[in-house]
């Protein structure tokens, strides 16, 4: 089936006892055993829950992997992936990445002996140059958060094959509806399910997909051992949200394209980062590996002193962290999502005090433009 049909049919037909179209929420911590030494296949919900299993099988299917795993947050999912490594191991990451990932590596795993280099992964020479004898993996966001830089996944996958490295891709900005990194050579895909997959700003979740059984088994061991699993109610919400992923992203992308073109003409705006624009430097590579630009826009204002007033004046758009929901959200990355990244690194990556990140929702696009116009235009 095409992905649009797979999305809508999420969970349908899985409950063979009742035939429920919406798979039930198994809100239970434990399961009764038929007899000593016998099991229904479920023992304790940390180790496995039917509702969570439907979600995990669904995300594996959508991403083209063999094993899906659901966690209590996106950072819990990344923590699970980082548990594959040992003290002394070295990772290469894109320099312009989510601040929470940077904080986790530098302040949690760094003291435990895991080291990391942050480079512009769109430049393959920088990727090659960062590889050491201790390097075990390359971790990529494409597009990056928040400046929308693009990495050629097939090219980096080739490097990983040559150097015997794992390729890990955070696919949160695109979702499997727009981009499927495993088909391009990734070994592991991670998502903040809170974002486009959930789609309604009402659930916090993380997902991991493994491309091979061996990696999947290792990740599943860490999931059960650490216990940061997604509860059945949240798993059900995520399955429900995924059903409308295609429709939501189609509308949000359409809105984002119109807003990005409008922002380019606004006198208060100095630059716009949106992959759908013809002048985006990574556009050609992106559309070789993804079928749409997504609905994230970053833009720079000419005068950073207006940032606080803009954030206070928006009315329809919410000044809030996160992204990917039906509601449009405006974020100030330098003070919010990327506040834990040192100033010199932020500025080198373009996460400056003039940058705003807009997650475009599915509202009427003219209403969104009107809200931005009144917020950006001071009389």
Coordinates of C-alpha atoms in Angstrom, one line a residue:
X1 CA 0.0 0.0 0.0
X2 CA 1.0 3.6 -0.4
X3 CA 2.0 5.4 2.8
X4 CA -1.2 7.4 2.9
X5 CA -3.2 4.2 3.2
X6 CA -0.8 2.7 5.8
X7 CA -1.2 5.8 7.9
X8 CA -5.0 5.8 7.9
X9 CA -5.1 2.0 8.6
X10 CA -2.9 2.3 11.7
X11 CA -4.0 -0.3 14.2
X12 CA -7.0 -1.4 12.1
X13 CA -7.4 -5.2 12.1
X14 CA -5.0 -5.7 14.9
X15 CA -7.6 -6.6 17.5
X16 CA -8.8 -9.9 16.1
X17 CA -10.9 -10.8 19.2
X18 CA -13.4 -7.9 18.8
X19 CA -12.6 -6.5 15.4
X20 CA -12.2 -3.0 16.9
X21 CA -11.2 -0.5 14.2
X22 CA -9.5 1.7 16.8
X23 CA -7.1 -0.6 18.7
X24 CA -7.9 -0.7 22.4
X25 CA -5.9 0.9 25.2
X26 CA -4.5 -1.8 27.4
X27 CA -4.3 0.3 30.5
X28 CA -2.6 -2.4 32.7
X29 CA 0.7 -2.7 34.4
X30 CA 0.7 -6.5 34.5
X31 CA -0.8 -9.6 32.8
X32 CA -2.2 -12.8 34.3
X33 CA -0.3 -16.0 33.5
X34 CA -2.3 -19.0 32.3
X35 CA -0.1 -21.3 34.3
X36 CA 3.4 -21.8 35.7
X37 CA 5.9 -21.4 32.8
X38 CA 3.2 -20.1 30.4
X39 CA 2.6 -16.6 29.1
X40 CA 0.1 -14.9 26.9
X41 CA 3.1 -13.1 25.3
X42 CA 2.7 -10.2 27.7
X43 CA 4.0 -10.3 31.3
X44 CA 4.6 -6.7 32.5
X45 CA 4.0 -3.5 30.5
X46 CA 7.5 -2.2 30.8
X47 CA 8.6 -5.3 28.8
X48 CA 5.6 -5.2 26.4
X49 CA 2.1 -3.9 26.1
X50 CA -0.3 -4.6 23.2
X51 CA -1.2 -0.9 22.6
X52 CA 2.5 0.0 22.5
X53 CA 3.3 -2.9 20.3
X54 CA 0.8 -1.7 17.7
X55 CA 2.6 1.6 17.6
X56 CA 6.0 0.1 17.5
X57 CA 5.1 -2.2 14.6
X58 CA 3.5 0.7 12.8
X59 CA 6.5 3.0 13.0
X60 CA 8.8 0.2 11.9
X61 CA 6.6 -0.4 8.9
X62 CA 6.4 3.3 8.0
X63 CA 10.1 3.7 8.2
X64 CA 11.0 0.5 6.4
X65 CA 12.8 -1.0 9.4
X66 CA 12.5 -4.3 11.2
X67 CA 12.0 -3.2 14.8
X68 CA 10.3 -0.2 16.3
X69 CA 10.5 0.9 19.9
X70 CA 8.5 3.6 21.8
X71 CA 9.8 5.7 24.6
X72 CA 8.5 8.3 27.1
X73 CA 10.1 11.2 25.2
X74 CA 12.3 12.0 22.2
X75 CA 15.3 12.4 24.5
X76 CA 14.5 9.1 26.1
X77 CA 14.6 7.6 22.6
X78 CA 18.0 9.2 21.9
X79 CA 19.3 8.1 25.3
X80 CA 18.4 4.5 24.4
X81 CA 20.4 4.8 21.2
X82 CA 23.4 6.3 22.9
X83 CA 23.3 3.4 25.3
X84 CA 24.8 1.3 22.5
X85 CA 28.1 3.0 23.0
X86 CA 30.9 2.7 25.5
X87 CA 33.4 5.0 27.3
X88 CA 36.0 6.1 24.8
X89 CA 33.7 5.8 21.8
X90 CA 33.5 8.9 19.5
X91 CA 30.5 10.2 17.6
X92 CA 30.2 12.7 14.8
X93 CA 27.2 14.9 14.8
X94 CA 25.9 17.8 12.7
X95 CA 26.9 21.1 14.3
X96 CA 23.4 22.6 14.0
X97 CA 21.3 20.2 16.0
X98 CA 18.6 20.2 18.7
X99 CA 20.0 21.7 21.9
X100 CA 18.7 18.8 24.0
X101 CA 20.8 16.3 22.0
X102 CA 23.8 18.5 22.6
X103 CA 23.1 18.8 26.3
X104 CA 22.6 15.0 26.6
X105 CA 25.9 14.3 24.9
X106 CA 28.0 16.9 26.6
X107 CA 26.6 17.0 30.2
X108 CA 25.4 13.4 30.6
X109 CA 27.4 11.1 28.4
X110 CA 30.5 13.3 28.2
X111 CA 31.5 12.7 31.8
X112 CA 31.0 9.0 31.2
X113 CA 33.6 9.0 28.5
X114 CA 31.6 9.4 25.3
X115 CA 33.2 12.0 23.0
X116 CA 31.6 13.9 20.1
X117 CA 32.6 16.2 17.3
X118 CA 30.2 18.6 15.7
X119 CA 30.7 19.4 12.0
X120 CA 28.8 20.7 9.0
X121 CA 27.7 17.3 7.7
X122 CA 26.6 18.8 4.4
X123 CA 30.4 19.1 3.7
X124 CA 31.7 15.6 3.2
X125 CA 35.3 16.6 3.7
X126 CA 34.5 17.8 7.2
X127 CA 32.8 14.5 7.9
X128 CA 35.8 12.5 6.7
X129 CA 38.2 14.8 8.6
X130 CA 36.4 14.2 11.9
X131 CA 36.7 10.4 11.8
X132 CA 39.1 8.9 14.3
X133 CA 40.0 5.3 15.3
X134 CA 37.4 5.6 18.1
X135 CA 34.6 6.8 15.9
X136 CA 31.6 4.5 16.0
X137 CA 28.7 6.5 14.5
X138 CA 27.5 9.5 12.6
X139 CA 24.4 11.2 14.0
X140 CA 22.5 13.5 11.6
X141 CA 19.5 15.7 11.5
X142 CA 18.4 16.7 8.0
X143 CA 17.0 19.3 7.8
X144 CA 18.9 20.6 10.8
X145 CA 17.1 22.3 13.7
X146 CA 16.8 25.2 13.3
X147 CA 18.7 26.5 10.3
X148 CA 17.5 23.9 7.8
X149 CA 20.8 22.7 6.5
X150 CA 20.7 19.6 4.4
X151 CA 22.9 16.5 4.5
X152 CA 23.2 14.0 1.6
X153 CA 22.1 10.8 3.4
X154 CA 23.2 8.5 0.6
X155 CA 26.7 10.1 0.5
X156 CA 27.1 9.9 4.3
X157 CA 25.8 6.3 4.2
X158 CA 28.6 5.5 1.8
X159 CA 31.1 6.9 4.2
X160 CA 29.6 4.8 7.0
X161 CA 29.8 1.6 5.0
X162 CA 33.5 2.3 4.1
X163 CA 34.4 3.1 7.7
X164 CA 32.1 0.5 9.4
X165 CA 30.1 3.2 11.3
X166 CA 26.5 3.3 12.3
X167 CA 24.4 6.0 10.7
X168 CA 21.8 7.5 13.0
X169 CA 19.2 9.9 11.6
X170 CA 16.8 12.1 13.6
X171 CA 13.9 12.2 11.2
X172 CA 11.6 14.4 13.4
X173 CA 11.3 17.3 11.0
X174 CA 10.3 15.2 8.0
X175 CA 8.5 12.1 9.4
X176 CA 8.3 8.9 7.4
X177 CA 5.6 10.6 5.2
X178 CA 8.3 12.8 3.6
X179 CA 11.6 11.0 4.2
X180 CA 12.7 7.4 4.9
X181 CA 16.3 7.4 5.9
X182 CA 16.6 3.6 6.2
X183 CA 16.0 3.3 2.4
X184 CA 19.0 5.7 2.0
X185 CA 21.3 3.6 4.2
X186 CA 20.6 4.6 7.8
X187 CA 20.9 2.0 10.5
X188 CA 18.8 3.7 13.1
X189 CA 16.1 6.4 12.8
X190 CA 14.8 8.4 15.8
X191 CA 11.8 10.6 16.2
X192 CA 10.4 12.9 18.8
X193 CA 6.9 11.5 18.4
X194 CA 5.6 14.6 20.3
X195 CA 6.0 16.5 17.0
X196 CA 4.5 15.6 13.6
X197 CA 3.6 12.0 14.4
X198 CA 1.5 13.0 17.4
X199 CA 0.5 16.2 15.7
X200 CA -1.7 17.8 18.3
X201 CA 0.6 19.0 21.1
X202 CA -1.0 16.6 23.5
X203 CA 1.4 13.8 23.9
X204 CA 5.2 13.5 24.7
X205 CA 6.8 10.5 23.1
X206 CA 9.9 9.2 21.4
X207 CA 10.4 6.5 18.8
X208 CA 13.4 4.5 17.4
X209 CA 13.5 2.3 14.4
X210 CA 16.2 -0.3 13.7
X211 CA 17.2 -1.4 10.2
X212 CA 18.4 -4.8 11.3
X213 CA 17.4 -7.5 13.7
X214 CA 20.7 -7.4 15.5
X215 CA 20.5 -3.6 16.2
X216 CA 16.8 -4.0 17.1
X217 CA 17.6 -6.6 19.7
X218 CA 20.3 -4.5 21.3
X219 CA 18.0 -1.5 21.5
X220 CA 15.1 -3.6 22.9
X221 CA 17.3 -4.9 25.6
X222 CA 18.2 -1.3 26.7
X223 CA 14.6 -0.3 26.4
X224 CA 13.5 -3.0 28.9
X225 CA 16.5 -2.5 31.1
X226 CA 16.2 1.3 31.4
X227 CA 12.4 1.3 31.5
X228 CA 11.7 4.7 29.9
X229 CA 8.8 3.2 27.9
X230 CA 5.7 4.9 26.5
X231 CA 2.5 4.3 28.4
X232 CA -0.5 2.7 26.7
X233 CA -2.7 5.8 26.7
X234 CA 0.1 7.9 25.1
X235 CA 0.8 5.1 22.6
X236 CA -2.9 5.1 21.6
X237 CA -2.8 8.9 21.2
X238 CA 0.2 8.6 18.9
X239 CA -1.4 5.9 16.8
X240 CA -4.5 8.2 16.4
X241 CA -2.3 11.2 15.5
X242 CA -0.4 9.2 12.9
X243 CA -3.6 8.4 11.0
X244 CA -3.9 12.1 9.9
X245 CA -0.2 12.7 9.4
X246 CA -0.4 12.9 5.6
X247 CA -3.3 15.3 5.5
X248 CA -1.8 17.5 8.2
X249 CA 1.6 17.8 6.6
X250 CA 0.2 18.4 3.1
X251 CA -1.8 21.4 4.5
X252 CA 1.1 22.6 6.7
X253 CA 3.6 22.5 3.8
X254 CA 1.2 24.5 1.6
X255 CA 0.9 27.1 4.3
X256 CA 4.6 27.2 5.0
X257 CA 5.4 27.8 1.3
X258 CA 3.1 30.8 1.2
X259 CA 4.4 32.2 4.4
X260 CA 8.0 31.8 3.5
X261 CA 7.5 33.7 0.2
X262 CA 5.7 36.4 2.1
X263 CA 8.4 36.7 4.7
X264 CA 11.0 37.2 2.0
X265 CA 9.3 40.4 1.0
X266 CA 8.8 41.8 4.5
X267 CA 11.0 44.9 5.3
X268 CA 11.7 43.7 8.9
X269 CA 13.1 40.3 7.7
X270 CA 16.7 39.8 6.6
X271 CA 16.6 36.2 5.5
X272 CA 14.4 33.1 5.4
X273 CA 15.4 29.4 5.7
X274 CA 12.8 27.2 4.0
X275 CA 13.7 24.3 1.9
X276 CA 10.8 25.0 -0.5
X277 CA 12.4 28.3 -1.6
X278 CA 14.3 28.2 -4.9
X279 CA 17.3 29.9 -3.3
X280 CA 17.8 27.3 -0.5
X281 CA 21.3 26.0 -0.8
X282 CA 20.3 22.4 0.0
X283 CA 17.2 22.2 -2.0
X284 CA 18.5 19.9 -4.8
X285 CA 19.9 17.4 -2.4
X286 CA 16.8 17.5 -0.2
X287 CA 14.4 16.7 -3.0
X288 CA 16.5 13.8 -4.0
X289 CA 15.9 12.2 -0.7
X290 CA 12.5 13.6 0.5
X291 CA 9.2 14.3 -1.2
X292 CA 8.4 17.6 0.4
X293 CA 10.0 20.6 2.1
X294 CA 8.3 20.1 5.4
X295 CA 6.6 22.9 7.3
X296 CA 9.4 24.5 9.4
X297 CA 10.6 28.0 8.7
X298 CA 13.5 29.9 10.3
X299 CA 13.8 33.6 9.6
X300 CA 16.1 36.4 10.8
X301 CA 14.9 39.8 11.6
X302 CA 17.1 42.8 10.7
X303 CA 16.9 44.3 14.2
X304 CA 17.2 41.8 17.0
X305 CA 15.8 44.3 19.5
X306 CA 12.3 43.6 18.1
X307 CA 12.3 39.9 19.0
X308 CA 10.7 40.4 22.4
X309 CA 7.9 42.6 21.0
X310 CA 7.2 40.2 18.1
X311 CA 6.8 37.3 20.5
X312 CA 4.5 39.4 22.7
X313 CA 2.4 40.7 19.9
X314 CA 1.5 37.5 18.1
X315 CA -2.0 36.4 18.7
X316 CA -3.1 33.5 16.5
X317 CA 0.4 32.0 16.6
X318 CA 1.6 30.8 20.0
X319 CA 4.9 31.7 21.5
X320 CA 5.9 28.2 22.6
X321 CA 8.5 25.5 22.4
X322 CA 8.0 22.4 20.3
X323 CA 6.8 22.0 16.8
X324 CA 4.8 19.8 14.4
X325 CA 1.3 20.3 15.8
X326 CA -1.8 21.5 14.1
X327 CA -1.3 24.9 15.8
X328 CA 1.4 27.2 14.6
X329 CA 4.2 27.9 17.1
X330 CA 6.9 30.6 17.2
X331 CA 10.1 29.9 19.1
X332 CA 13.3 31.8 19.9
X333 CA 16.0 29.1 19.6
X334 CA 18.9 31.0 21.1
X335 CA 17.0 31.4 24.4
X336 CA 14.8 28.3 24.3
X337 CA 15.6 25.1 22.4
X338 CA 19.3 25.8 21.9
X339 CA 20.0 27.7 25.1
X340 CA 22.3 25.0 26.4
X341 CA 24.6 25.3 23.4
X342 CA 27.6 27.6 24.1
X343 CA 27.3 31.1 22.4
X344 CA 30.3 30.6 20.1
X345 CA 28.9 27.3 18.7
X346 CA 25.4 28.8 18.3
X347 CA 26.7 31.8 16.4
X348 CA 28.9 29.6 14.2
X349 CA 25.9 27.6 13.3
X350 CA 23.7 30.6 12.6
X351 CA 21.5 30.3 15.8
X352 CA 21.8 34.0 16.6
X353 CA 19.8 36.5 18.6
X354 CA 18.0 37.5 15.4
X355 CA 16.7 34.0 14.5
X356 CA 13.1 32.9 15.0
X357 CA 11.7 29.4 14.2
X358 CA 8.2 29.0 13.0
X359 CA 6.4 25.7 13.1
X360 CA 3.6 26.2 10.6
X361 CA 0.2 24.6 11.4
X362 CA -3.0 24.0 9.5
X363 CA -4.8 27.3 10.2
X364 CA -6.0 29.6 7.4
X365 CA -2.8 30.8 5.8
X366 CA -4.1 34.4 5.4
X367 CA -4.8 34.6 9.1
X368 CA -1.3 33.4 9.8
X369 CA 0.2 36.0 7.5
X370 CA -1.9 38.7 9.0
X371 CA -0.8 37.8 12.5
X372 CA 2.9 37.8 11.5
X373 CA 2.4 41.1 9.7
X374 CA 0.9 42.9 12.7
X375 CA 3.6 41.4 14.9
X376 CA 6.5 42.4 12.7
X377 CA 5.2 45.8 11.7
X378 CA 5.6 48.5 14.3
X379 CA 3.9 51.8 13.8

